Short mmCIF file of C-alpha atoms and ligand atoms in Angstrom, two decimals:
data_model
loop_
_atom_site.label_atom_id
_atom_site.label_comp_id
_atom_site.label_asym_id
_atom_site.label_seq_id
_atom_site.Cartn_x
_atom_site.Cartn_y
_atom_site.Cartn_z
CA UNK A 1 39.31 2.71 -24.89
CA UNK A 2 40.40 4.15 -21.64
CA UNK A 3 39.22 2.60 -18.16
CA UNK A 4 36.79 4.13 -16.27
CA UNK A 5 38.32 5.27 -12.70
CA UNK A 6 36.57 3.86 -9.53
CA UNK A 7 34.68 7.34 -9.20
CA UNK A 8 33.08 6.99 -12.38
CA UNK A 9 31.45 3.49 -11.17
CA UNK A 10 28.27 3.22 -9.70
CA UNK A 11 27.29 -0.37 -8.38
CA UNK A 12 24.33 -1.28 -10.75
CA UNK A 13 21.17 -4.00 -9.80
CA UNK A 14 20.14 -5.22 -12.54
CA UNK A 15 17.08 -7.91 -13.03
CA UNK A 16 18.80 -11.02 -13.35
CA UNK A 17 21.00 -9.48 -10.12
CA UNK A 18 17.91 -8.67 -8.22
CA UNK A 19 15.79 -12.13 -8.45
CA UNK A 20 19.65 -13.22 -7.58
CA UNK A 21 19.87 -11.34 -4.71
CA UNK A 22 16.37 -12.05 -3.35
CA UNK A 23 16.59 -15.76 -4.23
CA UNK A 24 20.21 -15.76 -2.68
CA UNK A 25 18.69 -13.98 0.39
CA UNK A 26 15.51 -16.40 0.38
CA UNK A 27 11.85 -14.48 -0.32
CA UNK A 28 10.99 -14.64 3.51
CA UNK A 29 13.95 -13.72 5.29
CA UNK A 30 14.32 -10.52 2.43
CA UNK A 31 10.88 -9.50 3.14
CA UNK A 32 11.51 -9.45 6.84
CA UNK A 33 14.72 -7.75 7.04
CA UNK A 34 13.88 -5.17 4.58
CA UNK A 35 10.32 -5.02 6.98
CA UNK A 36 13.36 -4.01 9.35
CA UNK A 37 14.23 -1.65 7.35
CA UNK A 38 11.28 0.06 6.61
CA UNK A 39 10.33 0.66 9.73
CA UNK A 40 12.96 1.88 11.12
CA UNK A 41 12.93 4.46 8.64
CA UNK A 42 9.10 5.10 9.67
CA UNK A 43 10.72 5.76 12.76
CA UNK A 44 12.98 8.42 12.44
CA UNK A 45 9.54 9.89 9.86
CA UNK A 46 10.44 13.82 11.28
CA UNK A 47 14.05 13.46 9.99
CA UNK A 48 13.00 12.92 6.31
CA UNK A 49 12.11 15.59 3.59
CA UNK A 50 9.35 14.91 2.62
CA UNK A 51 6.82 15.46 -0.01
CA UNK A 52 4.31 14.04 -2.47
CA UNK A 53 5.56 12.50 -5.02
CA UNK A 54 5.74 14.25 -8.60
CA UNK A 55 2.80 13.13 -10.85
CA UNK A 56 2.38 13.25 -14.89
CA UNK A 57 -0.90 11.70 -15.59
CA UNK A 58 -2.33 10.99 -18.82
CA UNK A 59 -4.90 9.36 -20.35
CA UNK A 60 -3.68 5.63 -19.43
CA UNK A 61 -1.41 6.14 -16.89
CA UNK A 62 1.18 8.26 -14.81
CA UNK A 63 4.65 8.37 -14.32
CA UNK A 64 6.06 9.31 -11.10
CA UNK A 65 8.95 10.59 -9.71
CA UNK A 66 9.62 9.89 -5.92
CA UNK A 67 12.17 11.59 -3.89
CA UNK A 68 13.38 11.69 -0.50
CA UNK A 69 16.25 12.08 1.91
CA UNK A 70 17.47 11.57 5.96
CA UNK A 71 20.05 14.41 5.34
CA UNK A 72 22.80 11.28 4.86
CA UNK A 73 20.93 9.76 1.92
CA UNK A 74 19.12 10.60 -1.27
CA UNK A 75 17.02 8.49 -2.78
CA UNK A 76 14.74 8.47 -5.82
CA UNK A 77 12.12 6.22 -7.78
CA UNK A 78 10.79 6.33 -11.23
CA UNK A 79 7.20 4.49 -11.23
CA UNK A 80 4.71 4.31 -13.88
CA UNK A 81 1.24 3.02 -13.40
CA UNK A 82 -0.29 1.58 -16.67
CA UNK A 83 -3.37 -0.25 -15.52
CA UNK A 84 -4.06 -1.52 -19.83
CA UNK A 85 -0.17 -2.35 -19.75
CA UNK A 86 -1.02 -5.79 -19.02
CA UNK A 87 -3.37 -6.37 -22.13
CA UNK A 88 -0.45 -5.57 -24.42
CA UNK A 89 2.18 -7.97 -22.29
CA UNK A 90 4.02 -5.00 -20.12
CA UNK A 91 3.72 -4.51 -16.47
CA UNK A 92 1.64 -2.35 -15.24
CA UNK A 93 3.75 -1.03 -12.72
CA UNK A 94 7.84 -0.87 -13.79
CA UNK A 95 10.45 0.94 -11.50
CA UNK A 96 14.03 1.90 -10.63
CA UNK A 97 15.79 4.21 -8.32
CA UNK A 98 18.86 5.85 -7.58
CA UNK A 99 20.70 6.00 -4.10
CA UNK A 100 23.06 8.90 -4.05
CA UNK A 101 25.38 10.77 -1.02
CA UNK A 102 24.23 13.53 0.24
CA UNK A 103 28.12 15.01 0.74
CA UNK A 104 28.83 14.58 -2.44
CA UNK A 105 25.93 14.02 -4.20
CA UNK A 106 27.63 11.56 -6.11
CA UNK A 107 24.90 8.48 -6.85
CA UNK A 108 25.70 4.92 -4.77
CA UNK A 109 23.67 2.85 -6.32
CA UNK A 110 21.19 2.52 -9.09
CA UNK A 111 19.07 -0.36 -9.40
CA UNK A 112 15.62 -2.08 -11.04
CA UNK A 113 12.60 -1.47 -8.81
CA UNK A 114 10.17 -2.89 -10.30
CA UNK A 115 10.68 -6.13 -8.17
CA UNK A 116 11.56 -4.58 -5.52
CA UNK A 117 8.71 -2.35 -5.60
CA UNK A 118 6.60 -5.55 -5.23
CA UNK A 119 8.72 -6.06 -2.41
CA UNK A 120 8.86 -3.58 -0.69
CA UNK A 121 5.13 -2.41 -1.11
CA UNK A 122 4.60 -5.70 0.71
CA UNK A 123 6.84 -5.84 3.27
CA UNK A 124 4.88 -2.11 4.09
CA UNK A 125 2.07 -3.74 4.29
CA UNK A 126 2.41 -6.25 6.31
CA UNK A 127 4.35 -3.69 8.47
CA UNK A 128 1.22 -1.79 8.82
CA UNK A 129 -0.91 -5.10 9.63
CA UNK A 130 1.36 -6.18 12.68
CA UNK A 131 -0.02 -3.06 14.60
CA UNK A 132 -3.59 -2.84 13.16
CA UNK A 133 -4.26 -6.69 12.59
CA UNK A 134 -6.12 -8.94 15.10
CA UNK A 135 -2.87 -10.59 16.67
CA UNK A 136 -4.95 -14.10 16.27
CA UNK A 137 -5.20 -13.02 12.51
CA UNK A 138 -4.40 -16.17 9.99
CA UNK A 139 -6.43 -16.02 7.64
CA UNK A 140 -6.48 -13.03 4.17
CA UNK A 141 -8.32 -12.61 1.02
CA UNK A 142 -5.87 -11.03 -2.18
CA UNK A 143 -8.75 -9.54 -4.69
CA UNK A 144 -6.28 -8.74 -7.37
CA UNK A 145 -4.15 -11.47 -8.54
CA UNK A 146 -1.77 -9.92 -10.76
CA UNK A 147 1.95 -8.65 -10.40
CA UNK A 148 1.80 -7.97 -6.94
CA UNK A 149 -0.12 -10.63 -5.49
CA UNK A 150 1.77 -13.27 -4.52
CA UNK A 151 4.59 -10.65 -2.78
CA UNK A 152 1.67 -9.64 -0.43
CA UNK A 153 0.89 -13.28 0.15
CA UNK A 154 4.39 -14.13 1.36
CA UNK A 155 5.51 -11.06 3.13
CA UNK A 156 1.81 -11.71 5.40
CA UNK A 157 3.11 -15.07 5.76
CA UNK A 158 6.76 -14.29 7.12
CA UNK A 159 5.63 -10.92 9.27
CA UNK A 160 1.99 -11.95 10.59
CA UNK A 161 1.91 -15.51 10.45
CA UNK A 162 -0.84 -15.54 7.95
CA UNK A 163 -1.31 -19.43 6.75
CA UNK A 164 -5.07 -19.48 4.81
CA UNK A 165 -5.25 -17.33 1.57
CA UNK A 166 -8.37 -16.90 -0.98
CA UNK A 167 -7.95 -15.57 -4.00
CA UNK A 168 -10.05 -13.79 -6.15
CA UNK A 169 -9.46 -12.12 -9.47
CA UNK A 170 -11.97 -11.20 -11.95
CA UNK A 171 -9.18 -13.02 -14.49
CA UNK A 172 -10.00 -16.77 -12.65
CA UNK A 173 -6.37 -17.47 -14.76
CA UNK A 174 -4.90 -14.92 -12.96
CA UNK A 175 -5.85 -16.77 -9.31
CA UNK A 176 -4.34 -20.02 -11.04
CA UNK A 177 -1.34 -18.15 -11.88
CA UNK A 178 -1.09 -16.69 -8.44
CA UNK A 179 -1.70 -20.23 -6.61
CA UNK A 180 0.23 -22.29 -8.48
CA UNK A 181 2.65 -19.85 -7.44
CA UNK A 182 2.77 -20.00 -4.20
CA UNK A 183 2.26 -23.89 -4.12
CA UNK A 184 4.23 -25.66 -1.75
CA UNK A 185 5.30 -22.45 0.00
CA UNK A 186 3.22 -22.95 3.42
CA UNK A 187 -0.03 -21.52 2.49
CA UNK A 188 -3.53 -23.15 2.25
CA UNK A 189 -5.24 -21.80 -1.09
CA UNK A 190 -8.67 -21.23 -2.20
CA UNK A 191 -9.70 -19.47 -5.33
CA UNK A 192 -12.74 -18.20 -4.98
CA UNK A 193 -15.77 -17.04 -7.60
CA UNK A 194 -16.21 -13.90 -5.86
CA UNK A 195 -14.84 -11.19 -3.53
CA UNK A 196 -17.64 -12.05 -1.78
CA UNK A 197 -16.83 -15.48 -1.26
CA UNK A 198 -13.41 -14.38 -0.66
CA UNK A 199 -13.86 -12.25 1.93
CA UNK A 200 -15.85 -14.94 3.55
CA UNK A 201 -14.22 -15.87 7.65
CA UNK A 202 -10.93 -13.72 6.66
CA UNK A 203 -9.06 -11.55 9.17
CA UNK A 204 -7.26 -9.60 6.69
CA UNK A 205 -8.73 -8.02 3.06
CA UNK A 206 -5.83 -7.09 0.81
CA UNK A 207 -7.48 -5.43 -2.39
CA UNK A 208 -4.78 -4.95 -5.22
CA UNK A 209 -6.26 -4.38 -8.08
CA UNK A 210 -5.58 -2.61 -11.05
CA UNK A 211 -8.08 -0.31 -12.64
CA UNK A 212 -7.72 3.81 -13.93
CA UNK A 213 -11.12 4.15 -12.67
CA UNK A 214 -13.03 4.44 -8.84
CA UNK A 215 -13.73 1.02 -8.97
CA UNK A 216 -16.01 -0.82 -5.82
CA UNK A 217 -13.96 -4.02 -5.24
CA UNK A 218 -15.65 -3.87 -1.36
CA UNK A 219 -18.81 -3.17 -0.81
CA UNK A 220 -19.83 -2.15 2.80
CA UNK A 221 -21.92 -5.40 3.49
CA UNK A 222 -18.82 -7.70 2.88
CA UNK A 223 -16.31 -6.19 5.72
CA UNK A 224 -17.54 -7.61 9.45
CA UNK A 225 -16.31 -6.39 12.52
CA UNK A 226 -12.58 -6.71 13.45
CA UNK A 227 -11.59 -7.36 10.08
CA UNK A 228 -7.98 -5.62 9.28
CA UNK A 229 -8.44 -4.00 5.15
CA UNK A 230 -5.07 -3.55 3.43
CA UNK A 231 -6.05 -1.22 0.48
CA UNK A 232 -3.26 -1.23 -1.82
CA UNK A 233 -4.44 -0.99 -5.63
CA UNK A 234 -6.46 2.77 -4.80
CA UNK A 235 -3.05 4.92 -5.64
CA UNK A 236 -4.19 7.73 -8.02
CA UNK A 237 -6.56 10.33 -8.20
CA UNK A 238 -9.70 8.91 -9.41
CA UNK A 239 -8.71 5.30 -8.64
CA UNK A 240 -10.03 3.62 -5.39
CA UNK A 241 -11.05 0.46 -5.05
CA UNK A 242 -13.55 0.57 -1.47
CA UNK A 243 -16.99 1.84 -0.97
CA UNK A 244 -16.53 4.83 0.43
CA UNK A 245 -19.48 3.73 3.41
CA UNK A 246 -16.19 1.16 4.59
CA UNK A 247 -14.48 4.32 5.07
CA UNK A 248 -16.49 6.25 7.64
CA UNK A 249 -17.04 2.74 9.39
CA UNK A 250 -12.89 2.48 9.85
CA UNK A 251 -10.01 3.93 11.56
CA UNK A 252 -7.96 4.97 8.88
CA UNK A 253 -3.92 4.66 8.61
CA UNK A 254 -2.12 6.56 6.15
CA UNK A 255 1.36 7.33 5.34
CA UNK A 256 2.08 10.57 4.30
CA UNK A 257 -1.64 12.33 4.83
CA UNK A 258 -0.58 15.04 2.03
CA UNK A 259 -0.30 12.27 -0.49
CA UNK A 260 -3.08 9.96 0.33
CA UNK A 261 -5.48 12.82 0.32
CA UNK A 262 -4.79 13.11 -3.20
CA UNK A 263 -4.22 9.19 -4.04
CA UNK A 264 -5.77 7.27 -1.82
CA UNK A 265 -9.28 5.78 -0.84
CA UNK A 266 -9.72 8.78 1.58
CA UNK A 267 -10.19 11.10 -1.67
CA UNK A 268 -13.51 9.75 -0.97
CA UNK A 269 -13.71 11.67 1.79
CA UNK A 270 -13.89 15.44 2.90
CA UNK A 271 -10.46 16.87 3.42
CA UNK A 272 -10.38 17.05 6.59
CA UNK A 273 -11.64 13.21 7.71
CA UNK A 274 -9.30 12.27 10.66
CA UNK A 275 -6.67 9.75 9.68
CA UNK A 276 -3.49 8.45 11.72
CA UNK A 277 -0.35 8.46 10.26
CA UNK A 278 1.20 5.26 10.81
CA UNK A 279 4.89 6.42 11.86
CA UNK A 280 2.85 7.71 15.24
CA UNK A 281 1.53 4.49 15.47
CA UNK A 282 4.95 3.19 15.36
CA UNK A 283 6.12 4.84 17.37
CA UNK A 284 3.41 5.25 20.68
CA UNK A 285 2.14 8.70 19.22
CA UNK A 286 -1.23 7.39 18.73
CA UNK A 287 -3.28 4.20 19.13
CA UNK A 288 -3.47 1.54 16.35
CA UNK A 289 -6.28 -1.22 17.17
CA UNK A 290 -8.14 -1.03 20.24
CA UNK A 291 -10.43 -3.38 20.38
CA UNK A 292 -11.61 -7.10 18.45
CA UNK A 293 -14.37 -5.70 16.65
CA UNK A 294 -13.09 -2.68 15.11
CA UNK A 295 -12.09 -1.94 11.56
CA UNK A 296 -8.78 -1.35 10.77
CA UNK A 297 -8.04 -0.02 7.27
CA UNK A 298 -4.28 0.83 5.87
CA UNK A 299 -4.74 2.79 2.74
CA UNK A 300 -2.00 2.75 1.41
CA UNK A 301 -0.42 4.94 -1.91
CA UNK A 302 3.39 3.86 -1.81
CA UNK A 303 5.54 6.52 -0.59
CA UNK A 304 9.19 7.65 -1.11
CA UNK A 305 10.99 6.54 2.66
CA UNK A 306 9.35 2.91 1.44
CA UNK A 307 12.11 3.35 -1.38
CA UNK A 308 14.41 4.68 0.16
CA UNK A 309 14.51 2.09 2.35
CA UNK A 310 14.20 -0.50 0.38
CA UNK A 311 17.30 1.19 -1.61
CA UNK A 312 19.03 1.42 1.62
CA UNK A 313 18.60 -2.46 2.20
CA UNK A 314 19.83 -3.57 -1.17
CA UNK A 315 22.79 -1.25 -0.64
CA UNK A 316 23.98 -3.23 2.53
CA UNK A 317 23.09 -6.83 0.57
CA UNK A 318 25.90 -5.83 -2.09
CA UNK A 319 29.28 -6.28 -0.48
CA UNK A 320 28.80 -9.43 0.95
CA UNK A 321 26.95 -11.20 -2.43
CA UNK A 322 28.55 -9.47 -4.90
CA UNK A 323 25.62 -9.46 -7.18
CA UNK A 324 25.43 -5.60 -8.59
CA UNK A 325 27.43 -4.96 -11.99
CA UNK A 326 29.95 -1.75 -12.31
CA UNK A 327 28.57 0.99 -14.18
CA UNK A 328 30.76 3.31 -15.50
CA UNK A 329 28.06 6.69 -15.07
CA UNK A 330 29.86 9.29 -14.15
CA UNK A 331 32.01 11.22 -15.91
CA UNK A 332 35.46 11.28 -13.81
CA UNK A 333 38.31 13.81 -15.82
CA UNK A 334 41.73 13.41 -13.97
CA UNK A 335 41.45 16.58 -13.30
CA UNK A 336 37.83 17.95 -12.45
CA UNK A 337 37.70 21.10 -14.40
CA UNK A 338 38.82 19.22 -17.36
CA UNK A 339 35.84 17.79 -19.07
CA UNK A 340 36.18 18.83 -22.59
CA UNK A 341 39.87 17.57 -22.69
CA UNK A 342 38.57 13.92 -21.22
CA UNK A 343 36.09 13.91 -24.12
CA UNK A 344 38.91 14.93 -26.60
CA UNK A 345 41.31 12.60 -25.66
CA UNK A 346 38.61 9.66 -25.74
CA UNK A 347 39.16 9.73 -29.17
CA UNK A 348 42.98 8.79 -29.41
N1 NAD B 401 0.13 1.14 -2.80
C1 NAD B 401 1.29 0.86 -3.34
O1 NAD B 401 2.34 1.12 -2.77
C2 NAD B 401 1.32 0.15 -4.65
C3 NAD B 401 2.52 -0.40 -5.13
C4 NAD B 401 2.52 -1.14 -6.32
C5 NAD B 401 1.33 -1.26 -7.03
N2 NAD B 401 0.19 -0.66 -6.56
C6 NAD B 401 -1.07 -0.79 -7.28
O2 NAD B 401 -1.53 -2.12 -7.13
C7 NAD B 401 -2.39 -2.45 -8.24
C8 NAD B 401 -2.05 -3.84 -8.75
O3 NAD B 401 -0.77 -3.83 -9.34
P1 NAD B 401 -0.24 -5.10 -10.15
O4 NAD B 401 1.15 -4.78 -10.54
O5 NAD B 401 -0.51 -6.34 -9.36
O6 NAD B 401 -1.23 -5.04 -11.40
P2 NAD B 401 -1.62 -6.22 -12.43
O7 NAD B 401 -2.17 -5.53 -13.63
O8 NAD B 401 -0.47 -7.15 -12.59
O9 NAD B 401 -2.78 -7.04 -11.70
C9 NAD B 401 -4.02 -6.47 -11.37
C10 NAD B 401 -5.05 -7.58 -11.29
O10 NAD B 401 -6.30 -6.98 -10.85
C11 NAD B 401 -7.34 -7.70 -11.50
N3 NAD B 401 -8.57 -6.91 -11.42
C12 NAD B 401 -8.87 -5.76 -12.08
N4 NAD B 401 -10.10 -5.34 -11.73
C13 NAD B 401 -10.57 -6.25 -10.83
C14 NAD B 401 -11.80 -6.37 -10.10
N5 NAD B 401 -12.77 -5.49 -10.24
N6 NAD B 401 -11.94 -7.41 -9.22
C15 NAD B 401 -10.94 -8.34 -9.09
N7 NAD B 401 -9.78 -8.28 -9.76
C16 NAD B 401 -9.60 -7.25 -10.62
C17 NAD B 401 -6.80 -7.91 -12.91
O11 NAD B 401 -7.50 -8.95 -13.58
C18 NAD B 401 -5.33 -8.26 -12.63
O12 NAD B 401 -5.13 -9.66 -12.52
C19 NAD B 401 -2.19 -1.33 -9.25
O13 NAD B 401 -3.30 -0.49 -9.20
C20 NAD B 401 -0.95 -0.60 -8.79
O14 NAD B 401 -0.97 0.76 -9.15
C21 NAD B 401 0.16 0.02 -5.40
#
């Protein structure tokens, strides 16, 4: 068998080299940097193509395909969203993505995302809640306490501060799961019977649920004033999670308003319902909070610069941990026009 040549290898993240990486890197300190990341990439938001991601729904899911580029960079995401996945053992949300060069459009990297999806949906998060949270904020409620959970607990942690966390989960073994967890890690933990009780003296509401349904997680009477709502399991059309009377008592930040309008809680809503787009907020082209007693609510869908992003980060981890394999993936004749006589000569 011949060796591939260096062009045919594209560095390759696998599972094993991702929970490597991040465990290498240590949770915290990879959720803050690739925070970093991400918003500088909100920051340069004119620069990027952009569009809504590509959508095939079915009956009990969708598969997505999620694309973007800063004219330097490609980057794309596979995603599914199964929300019965987890009855049969699977995940309900499984990724990966490519990184590619725009020059030559040759990919740089390909790697799993499905951890760090959880990552980096997190790290956006918690992004958003450092300019629409109370500042005194310290204390959040996960209602959803499945694959995702305990990445939103720590990535709150390292970027806000957060210290008290109660759980709920309408799976009270899913809670357990989620505590035991994060035991140890910093964070004072109640599990709670209800979202009621959950939401009970919190600063922050993360709702991450999982349901292929609009779904009430919050009802209006259980968000007070000044409370900052992180709405991260509404991501499809038909699938919210909020009351839509929360809605017209917030201030609404979105990423990519051509998106959420289709995915998010704010389908609710007549097309035309004012939202900010977070990259203004970012950076001083509109207000986030304003004052202690208003409602702050980041509905957030996922969207492709979040990948790209996190992509980027990963990229910039490899060199100096070594932890990618070498994937031979593209096809790399000594001389380029000559394909077919690479694939004859493979067999000698
Ligand atoms: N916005 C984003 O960027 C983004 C990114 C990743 C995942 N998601 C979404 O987040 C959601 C959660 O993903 P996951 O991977 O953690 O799923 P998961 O299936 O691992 O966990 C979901 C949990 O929600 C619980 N649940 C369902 N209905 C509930 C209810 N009414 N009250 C309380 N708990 C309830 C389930 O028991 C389960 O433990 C999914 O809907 C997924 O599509 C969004």
């Amino acid at each position: 068998m011949t060796q591939p040549s260096r062009l045919a290898i594209v560095p390759f993240v696998s599972v094993d080299s991702m929970m490597r990486l991040v465990l290498t890197i240590g949770v915290e300190r990879f959720l803050t940097e690739l925070a970093g990341y991400i918003e500088e990439d909100f920051r340069r938001w004119e620069l990027f193509d952009k569009t809504p991601r590509v959508a095939s729904h079915s009956h009990d899911g969708v598969i997505e395909l999620m694309p973007t580029s800063d004219g330097q960079l490609y980057g794309f995401k596979y995603v599914n969203g199964h929300p019965k996945n987890m009855r049969e053992g699977r995940q309900t949300v499984t990724a990966f993505g490519v990184l590619a060069d725009v020059g030559s459009g040759y990919p740089m990297l390909l790697s799993e995302m499905t951890i760090l999806t959880a990552l980096r949906t997190a790290a956006t998060s918690a992004v958003a809640a450092k300019y629409l949270a109370r500042k005194d904020a310290r204390a959040m409620a996960i209602i959803g306490n499945g694959a995702q959970s305990e990445f939103q607990a720590m990535a709150f942690k390292a970027l806000l501060g957060i210290d008290r966390l109660r759980l709920y989960d309408i799976d009270r073994s899913a809670s357990e799961k989620c505590a035991r967890n994060l035991a140890g890690l910093g964070l004072d933990i109640t599990i709670c019977t209800s979202g009621q009780e959950a939401v009970e003296g919190v600063d922050i509401i993360t709702t991450v649920t999982a349901d292929k349904q609009y779904a009430t997680i919050l009802t209006d009477n259980m968000v007070g004033g000044g409370v900052h709502i992180n709405a991260v399991g509404g991501d499809c059309p038909g699938k919210t999670e909020l009351h839509k009377d929360i809605l017209l008592r917030s201030d609404i930040f979105v990423e990519f308003p051509p998106q959420t309008r289709i995915e998010g809680e704010i389908q609710q809503l007549a097309p035309d319902h004012p939202v900010t787009e977070l990259w203004k907020v970012m950076t001083d082209k509109a207000i986030g909070r304003t004052n202690a007693k208003q409602i702050t609510l980041f509905d957030s869908v996922g969207f492709a610069t979040e990948d790209f992003s996190a992509l980027r980060y990963v990229r910039d981890q490899l060199q100096k941990t070594g932890l990618y394999e070498e994937l031979d993936l593209l096809a790399d004749p000594d001389e380029p026009r000559d394909l077919f006589g690479m694939l004859l000569r493979a067999e000698s």
